[in-house]
Amino acid sequence: ETGAVTLDPGFKNSGACKSEITFLDGEEGILRYRGYSIEQLASQSNFLEVSYLLIFGELPTKEQITKFETDIRKYTLVNEEMKNIIDGFPKNAHPMGILASLTSALTAFNPQPVNVAVEAELYDAVCKTMGKFLVIATWTFRKNMGYPLNYYDNTKGYVENFMRLMFELPTGPYEKNETIVNALDKLFILHADHEQNCSTSTVRIVGSSHAGLFASISAGVSALWGPLHGGANQAVLEMLEEIQANGGDADKYLAKAKDKNDPFRLMGFGHRVYKNFDPRAKIIKKAADDVLEALGVDDPILLIAKKLEEAALEDEYFKSRNLYPNVDFYSGIIYRALGIPTEMFTVLFAIGRLPGWIAQWKEMRVNKEPIGRPRQIYTGHPLREFVPQDAR
Ligand code: SDX
């Protein structure tokens, strides 16, 4: 019940780590941040509060969260010279590639290493990362659209600023839409942390060499980009759009996914840990219905997604392999309804996952964990004598 596991003697070199941040039970479909269920956090909390919980270990008081938001605002201005870097990218560069580069470039403008033993220094680094990452993440979209780069408005909330930074143009203000801001806030909570997934493990292992927080987060962005990981939310929408363009025949794509000679996989299905339903997928599916109804969006893609899900959940191949919809299956449908372009979906995943990456990096450094050094099972040649070139 406490989630305690017995660590085998080889634990130290097993690549596994101990953490107090997130508990997952893949069989029971349980996800908890610092002991609180994802269901309660998604329905009763907000993204900045959950970020504080993940990073500092407790739900904040009113004073603490007000101070946290105020302190993040100290760092929401990004050095103008960072624009020279983004201008170096071709217009159609993928936003995740730009984001990984800009995140790493933040080190150049904040070169002072963080002394994690000094609480105030670590706290400032957390606020700086939360403040600057959101801005540069939206710059990737602005660049792609040929829009001027926007600035954070310190009089508005964190998630509302995301929509402003993305869509506000010099020609007029962004009109806040509560439904959209609330839906995004919930989605960011659902993406905030997920134990030792591929990108979080990357952040931890890069940070374990005492590389800086920006450098470690940049590595996490690159890992998340992959279509088997965070890139799946973009791949799901592209798959659904392809099914729609080909007459909406879900069964044809199920057959492709089961064909071992076909590399096609049903994007948004399956998981390394959840061998039952992904609790986040259930919440997002409900949110998709609510958001599309609230916005009056009748998206046929949602019907294709539901048809595909129903068919897969009935299919022996998928049932026998415990393949269920994961967090990425429905999230893209909501992002699309909110006017977010497909190639930005994984950037939104990164914005949501940022507090988890920070929390895990901080835990690893504060606990003085040794440098990551996974071992291997050697399957190559036994010892052999060198052969001179003319004898090969
Ligand atoms: C995320 O780790 C995390 O926590 C990640 C994440 C997070 O919050 O950080 O939850 C976010 O990355 C979610 C996953 C998003 N990726 C996708 O939706 C891509 C599609 N899914 C698959 O590529 C796959 O399911 C993975 C990558 C997610 C898991 O891959 P595994 O662990 O290699 O799958 P498996 O070994 O458990 O597969 C078992 C069988 C295999 O077939 P057999 O060899 O037994 O015949 O199921 C098959 C696989 O080929 N299979 C699929 C499938 N996923 C697995 N077949 C068709 N479609 C799929 N999606």
XYZ file of C-alpha atoms and ligand atoms in Angstrom:
452
model
C 0.000 0.000 0.000
C 2.857 2.407 0.766
C 4.354 1.518 -2.599
C 7.521 0.266 -0.896
C 9.461 -2.225 -2.976
C 12.276 -4.541 -1.966
C 15.457 -3.500 -3.764
C 17.688 -6.311 -4.902
C 21.356 -6.203 -3.767
C 22.354 -5.168 -7.277
C 20.110 -2.101 -6.907
C 23.029 0.334 -6.775
C 24.079 -0.521 -10.340
C 20.702 -1.599 -11.666
C 19.831 1.776 -13.149
C 16.762 1.860 -10.877
C 16.480 4.727 -8.437
C 14.604 5.514 -5.227
C 12.188 8.427 -5.358
C 9.548 10.007 -3.111
C 7.843 11.931 -5.907
C 5.477 9.746 -7.959
C 3.943 6.332 -7.341
C 2.672 4.202 -10.232
C 0.924 0.850 -10.121
C 0.744 -0.442 -13.702
C -1.499 -3.387 -12.827
C -4.060 -1.359 -10.887
C -3.819 1.794 -13.022
C -2.825 3.945 -10.029
C -0.934 7.266 -10.325
C -0.127 9.474 -7.305
C 1.992 12.628 -6.964
C 3.516 12.809 -3.457
C 0.735 10.470 -2.254
C -2.194 12.405 -3.741
C -4.267 10.597 -6.417
C -4.143 11.982 -9.942
C -7.943 11.955 -9.970
C -8.183 14.319 -6.971
C -5.369 16.580 -8.168
C -6.851 16.849 -11.684
C -10.301 17.728 -10.338
C -9.439 19.876 -7.295
C -6.008 21.441 -7.787
C -4.290 23.578 -10.445
C -1.071 23.251 -12.414
C 1.042 25.729 -10.456
C -0.040 24.150 -7.149
C 0.753 20.666 -8.453
C 4.122 21.941 -9.715
C 4.879 23.218 -6.204
C 3.746 19.875 -4.709
C 5.996 17.841 -7.026
C 9.051 20.073 -6.562
C 8.832 20.900 -2.838
C 6.886 17.872 -1.565
C 3.793 19.475 -0.023
C 0.645 21.227 -1.255
C 1.355 24.961 -0.807
C -0.484 27.315 1.529
C -2.055 30.413 -0.009
C 1.024 32.440 0.999
C 3.431 29.858 -0.446
C 1.728 29.612 -3.832
C 1.382 33.396 -4.061
C 5.114 33.756 -3.336
C 5.947 30.983 -5.840
C 3.992 32.701 -8.619
C 5.518 36.082 -7.698
C 9.026 34.634 -7.727
C 8.478 32.923 -11.098
C 7.455 36.316 -12.477
C 10.908 37.701 -11.564
C 12.342 35.545 -14.350
C 9.780 35.661 -17.154
C 11.845 38.096 -19.238
C 14.091 36.193 -21.639
C 17.352 37.750 -22.814
C 16.757 39.502 -26.148
C 19.922 37.911 -27.555
C 18.145 34.540 -27.396
C 16.214 35.808 -30.417
C 19.406 35.597 -32.483
C 19.430 31.857 -31.813
C 15.828 31.281 -32.821
C 16.371 33.393 -35.950
C 19.045 30.910 -37.003
C 16.466 28.138 -37.456
C 14.683 27.472 -40.756
C 11.002 28.497 -40.605
C 9.747 24.902 -40.743
C 12.065 23.579 -38.015
C 10.186 21.281 -35.612
C 9.299 23.160 -32.403
C 10.794 20.421 -30.198
C 14.183 20.792 -31.885
C 14.075 24.557 -31.357
C 12.946 24.099 -27.738
C 15.782 21.694 -26.906
C 18.291 24.172 -28.348
C 16.851 27.262 -26.674
C 16.639 25.438 -23.313
C 20.292 24.498 -23.513
C 21.143 28.037 -24.638
C 19.636 29.386 -21.393
C 22.819 28.080 -19.736
C 24.858 30.595 -21.737
C 22.776 33.431 -20.292
C 22.718 31.938 -16.768
C 26.223 30.422 -16.526
C 26.480 30.391 -12.716
C 26.240 26.716 -11.573
C 23.461 26.116 -9.039
C 24.727 25.244 -5.574
C 22.007 22.728 -4.641
C 23.202 22.834 -1.019
C 21.963 26.424 -0.779
C 18.150 26.254 -0.593
C 17.643 29.831 -1.837
C 19.843 29.200 -4.906
C 17.989 26.011 -5.742
C 14.623 27.748 -5.262
C 15.660 30.582 -7.604
C 16.808 28.064 -10.242
C 13.397 26.368 -10.021
C 11.520 29.661 -10.478
C 13.837 30.734 -13.299
C 13.270 27.466 -15.167
C 9.475 27.582 -14.709
C 9.433 31.197 -15.930
C 11.721 31.074 -18.924
C 10.807 27.629 -20.297
C 7.158 28.588 -20.829
C 8.161 31.679 -22.817
C 10.714 29.988 -25.078
C 8.321 27.060 -25.624
C 5.781 29.416 -27.173
C 8.495 31.206 -29.171
C 8.892 27.968 -31.163
C 5.314 28.400 -32.430
C 5.642 32.135 -33.013
C 8.767 31.498 -35.110
C 6.958 28.835 -37.134
C 4.031 31.220 -37.796
C 6.192 34.240 -38.577
C 4.639 36.103 -35.619
C 6.634 38.550 -33.422
C 7.866 36.886 -30.220
C 5.672 37.663 -27.212
C 6.442 38.542 -23.618
C 4.935 37.100 -20.426
C 2.368 39.388 -18.763
C 3.105 39.384 -15.027
C -0.445 40.482 -14.251
C -1.923 37.249 -15.602
C -1.818 33.582 -14.553
C 0.702 30.995 -15.704
C -1.575 28.921 -17.956
C -3.438 31.985 -19.265
C -0.049 33.377 -20.218
C 0.605 30.283 -22.306
C -2.404 31.092 -24.499
C -1.447 34.795 -24.637
C 2.161 33.999 -25.515
C 0.932 31.682 -28.268
C -1.907 33.651 -29.821
C -1.813 37.326 -28.801
C -0.908 39.508 -31.780
C 0.110 43.187 -31.893
C -3.241 43.773 -33.569
C -5.219 42.980 -30.428
C -5.312 41.367 -26.974
C -5.893 37.673 -26.291
C -9.420 37.273 -24.960
C -9.188 34.795 -22.059
C -11.443 31.756 -22.531
C -11.994 30.068 -19.146
C -12.888 26.716 -20.739
C -9.645 26.627 -22.696
C -7.459 27.784 -19.788
C -9.107 25.309 -17.389
C -8.777 22.441 -19.883
C -5.090 23.203 -20.450
C -4.480 23.504 -16.713
C -5.945 20.019 -16.208
C -3.928 18.581 -19.103
C -0.696 20.065 -17.730
C -1.462 18.453 -14.328
C -1.970 15.071 -16.006
C 1.428 15.349 -17.746
C 3.342 16.793 -14.787
C 5.271 13.695 -13.732
C 5.297 9.998 -14.391
C 8.043 8.296 -12.370
C 11.099 7.154 -14.344
C 9.811 7.446 -17.928
C 12.278 7.843 -20.785
C 12.630 11.630 -20.661
C 12.686 11.874 -16.860
C 15.347 9.166 -16.636
C 17.290 11.203 -19.204
C 17.034 14.351 -17.066
C 18.225 12.410 -14.011
C 21.149 10.698 -15.686
C 22.367 13.871 -17.434
C 21.993 15.790 -14.158
C 23.852 13.048 -12.262
C 27.080 14.155 -13.970
C 26.384 17.581 -12.361
C 25.441 19.085 -15.724
C 23.223 22.112 -15.065
C 19.422 22.146 -14.775
C 18.888 23.799 -18.188
C 21.240 21.302 -19.883
C 19.471 18.379 -18.182
C 15.993 19.658 -19.123
C 17.189 20.187 -22.705
C 18.194 16.508 -22.861
C 14.758 15.567 -21.499
C 13.090 17.613 -24.257
C 15.025 15.657 -26.880
C 14.056 12.317 -25.335
C 10.393 13.340 -25.106
C 10.362 14.253 -28.820
C 10.488 10.617 -29.937
C 7.201 9.234 -31.391
C 7.296 6.275 -28.983
C 7.242 8.757 -26.072
C 5.864 12.303 -25.978
C 5.897 12.583 -29.765
C 3.033 10.061 -29.753
C 0.398 12.775 -29.200
C 1.315 14.338 -32.535
C 1.527 10.888 -34.160
C -1.963 9.973 -32.844
C -3.561 12.990 -34.547
C -1.682 12.306 -37.778
C -2.871 8.664 -37.616
C -6.499 9.689 -36.947
C -6.381 12.242 -39.772
C -5.013 9.547 -42.108
C -7.802 7.148 -41.089
C -10.318 9.910 -41.695
C -8.795 10.702 -45.109
C -9.021 6.998 -46.004
C -12.717 6.702 -45.294
C -12.607 6.235 -41.517
C -11.992 2.473 -41.667
C -10.662 1.785 -38.145
C -10.556 -1.995 -38.723
C -8.074 -1.559 -41.576
C -5.658 0.221 -39.247
C -6.170 -2.319 -36.496
C -5.167 -5.005 -38.972
C -2.057 -3.010 -39.917
C -1.140 -2.651 -36.221
C -1.367 -6.435 -35.773
C 0.602 -7.290 -38.919
C 4.131 -8.178 -37.797
C 5.403 -7.374 -41.282
C 4.032 -3.860 -40.974
C 6.016 -1.447 -38.754
C 2.807 0.517 -38.110
C 1.798 0.698 -34.449
C -1.484 2.054 -33.137
C -0.230 5.352 -31.740
C -1.621 6.265 -28.335
C -1.951 2.601 -27.347
C 0.236 0.531 -25.049
C 2.571 1.457 -22.238
C 5.813 0.242 -20.662
C 4.256 0.220 -17.201
C 0.446 0.355 -17.413
C -0.646 -3.159 -18.315
C -4.158 -2.059 -17.545
C -5.794 1.302 -18.286
C -3.782 4.530 -17.990
C -5.711 6.549 -15.365
C -4.796 9.747 -17.196
C -6.403 8.507 -20.423
C -9.737 8.020 -18.632
C -9.648 11.599 -17.301
C -8.580 13.069 -20.645
C -11.268 11.139 -22.543
C -13.931 12.700 -20.293
C -12.281 16.121 -20.646
C -12.331 15.759 -24.447
C -16.100 15.303 -24.403
C -16.554 18.253 -22.009
C -14.228 20.647 -23.845
C -15.571 19.925 -27.319
C -19.142 20.325 -26.035
C -18.290 23.566 -24.184
C -16.588 24.964 -27.281
C -19.360 23.706 -29.560
C -16.773 21.755 -31.577
C -18.115 18.750 -33.467
C -14.857 17.065 -34.478
C -15.345 13.859 -36.509
C -11.836 12.878 -35.448
C -13.187 12.286 -31.916
C -15.719 9.816 -33.296
C -12.962 8.007 -35.217
C -10.870 7.865 -32.014
C -13.764 6.380 -30.050
C -14.489 3.868 -32.832
C -10.819 2.858 -32.902
C -10.687 2.539 -29.115
C -13.848 0.409 -28.964
C -12.571 -1.877 -31.744
C -9.141 -2.246 -30.116
C -10.571 -2.977 -26.669
C -12.618 -5.804 -28.214
C -9.731 -7.176 -30.276
C -7.979 -10.353 -29.039
C -4.513 -9.162 -30.179
C -4.799 -5.978 -28.132
C -6.547 -7.574 -25.167
C -3.990 -10.393 -24.934
C -1.181 -7.820 -24.892
C -2.907 -5.466 -22.439
C -2.807 -2.632 -24.954
C -5.015 0.217 -23.729
C -5.219 3.898 -24.669
C -2.478 5.923 -22.968
C -2.165 9.584 -22.041
C -1.433 10.538 -25.656
C -4.495 8.996 -27.263
C -7.037 11.722 -26.489
C -4.872 14.703 -25.528
C -4.253 15.738 -29.121
C -7.993 15.909 -29.803
C -8.368 18.497 -27.046
C -5.290 20.457 -28.159
C -6.743 20.597 -31.683
C -10.078 21.843 -30.348
C -8.165 24.563 -28.454
C -6.585 25.738 -31.686
C -3.146 24.328 -30.937
C -1.347 23.199 -34.125
C -0.354 19.504 -34.293
C 3.388 20.095 -34.340
C 3.058 21.937 -30.999
C 1.426 19.001 -29.177
C 4.669 17.568 -27.828
C 5.792 21.040 -26.728
C 2.655 21.139 -24.564
C 3.620 17.751 -23.154
C 7.023 19.255 -22.272
C 5.418 22.286 -20.566
C 3.294 19.926 -18.478
C 6.252 17.636 -17.687
C 8.602 20.457 -16.720
C 7.810 20.469 -12.960
C 8.304 16.712 -12.858
C 11.673 16.989 -14.566
C 12.691 19.762 -12.148
C 11.470 17.794 -9.119
C 13.327 14.644 -10.166
C 16.548 16.538 -10.988
C 16.376 18.333 -7.625
C 15.748 15.060 -5.730
C 18.661 13.336 -7.448
C 21.077 16.241 -6.740
C 19.934 16.974 -3.174
C 20.273 13.260 -2.360
C 23.825 13.382 -3.736
C 23.142 10.372 -5.963
C 26.216 8.926 -7.732
C 26.761 9.560 -11.445
C 24.450 7.365 -13.503
C 26.340 4.405 -14.912
C 24.006 1.564 -16.080
C 25.861 -1.727 -16.684
C 25.350 -4.137 -19.634
C 25.276 -7.829 -20.549
C 28.205 -8.254 -22.972
C 27.215 -10.380 -26.004
C 30.141 -9.569 -28.333
C 33.294 -11.511 -29.364
C 35.469 -13.289 -26.783
C 39.168 -12.244 -26.723
C 40.801 -12.602 -30.186
C 44.236 -11.790 -31.736
C 44.750 -8.714 -33.945
C 44.869 -9.492 -37.727
C 47.166 -7.302 -39.888
C 45.348 -5.606 -42.765
C 46.996 -7.624 -45.574
C 45.885 -10.819 -43.847
C 42.177 -9.881 -43.564
C 4.336 7.902 -23.077
O 6.967 5.563 -19.648
C 6.086 6.467 -19.477
O 5.575 6.670 -18.382
C 5.724 7.271 -20.731
C 4.550 8.222 -20.603
C 4.863 9.367 -19.665
O 3.910 9.932 -19.110
O 6.055 9.768 -19.585
O 3.417 7.526 -20.140
C 4.228 8.861 -21.944
O 5.385 7.803 -23.678
C 3.145 7.051 -23.406
C 3.423 6.071 -24.601
C 3.227 6.866 -25.905
N 3.663 6.027 -27.063
C 2.761 5.550 -27.940
O 1.553 5.662 -27.838
C 3.403 4.841 -29.143
C 2.640 3.545 -29.437
N 2.935 2.612 -28.341
C 3.954 1.645 -28.538
O 5.006 2.037 -29.368
C 4.316 0.872 -27.283
O 3.157 0.457 -26.706
C 5.182 1.531 -26.236
C 6.415 2.143 -26.811
C 4.429 2.571 -25.482
C 5.591 0.433 -25.280
O 6.400 -0.396 -26.054
P 6.849 -1.795 -25.548
O 7.078 -1.783 -24.073
O 7.974 -2.260 -26.419
O 5.579 -2.646 -25.820
P 5.536 -4.095 -25.369
O 6.868 -4.730 -25.475
O 4.869 -4.142 -24.024
O 4.618 -4.743 -26.515
C 4.088 -5.999 -26.260
C 3.462 -6.422 -27.577
C 4.447 -6.487 -28.740
O 3.912 -7.460 -29.620
P 4.513 -9.011 -29.503
O 5.994 -8.901 -29.728
O 4.134 -9.489 -28.115
O 3.785 -9.782 -30.599
O 2.461 -5.456 -27.961
C 2.809 -4.938 -29.228
C 4.283 -5.164 -29.428
O 4.590 -5.219 -30.806
N 2.494 -3.500 -29.183
C 1.743 -2.882 -30.083
C 1.641 -1.557 -29.617
N 2.325 -1.427 -28.473
C 2.850 -2.644 -28.212
N 1.171 -3.307 -31.225
C 0.463 -2.379 -31.919
N 0.303 -1.081 -31.539
C 0.893 -0.642 -30.398
N 0.747 0.620 -30.019
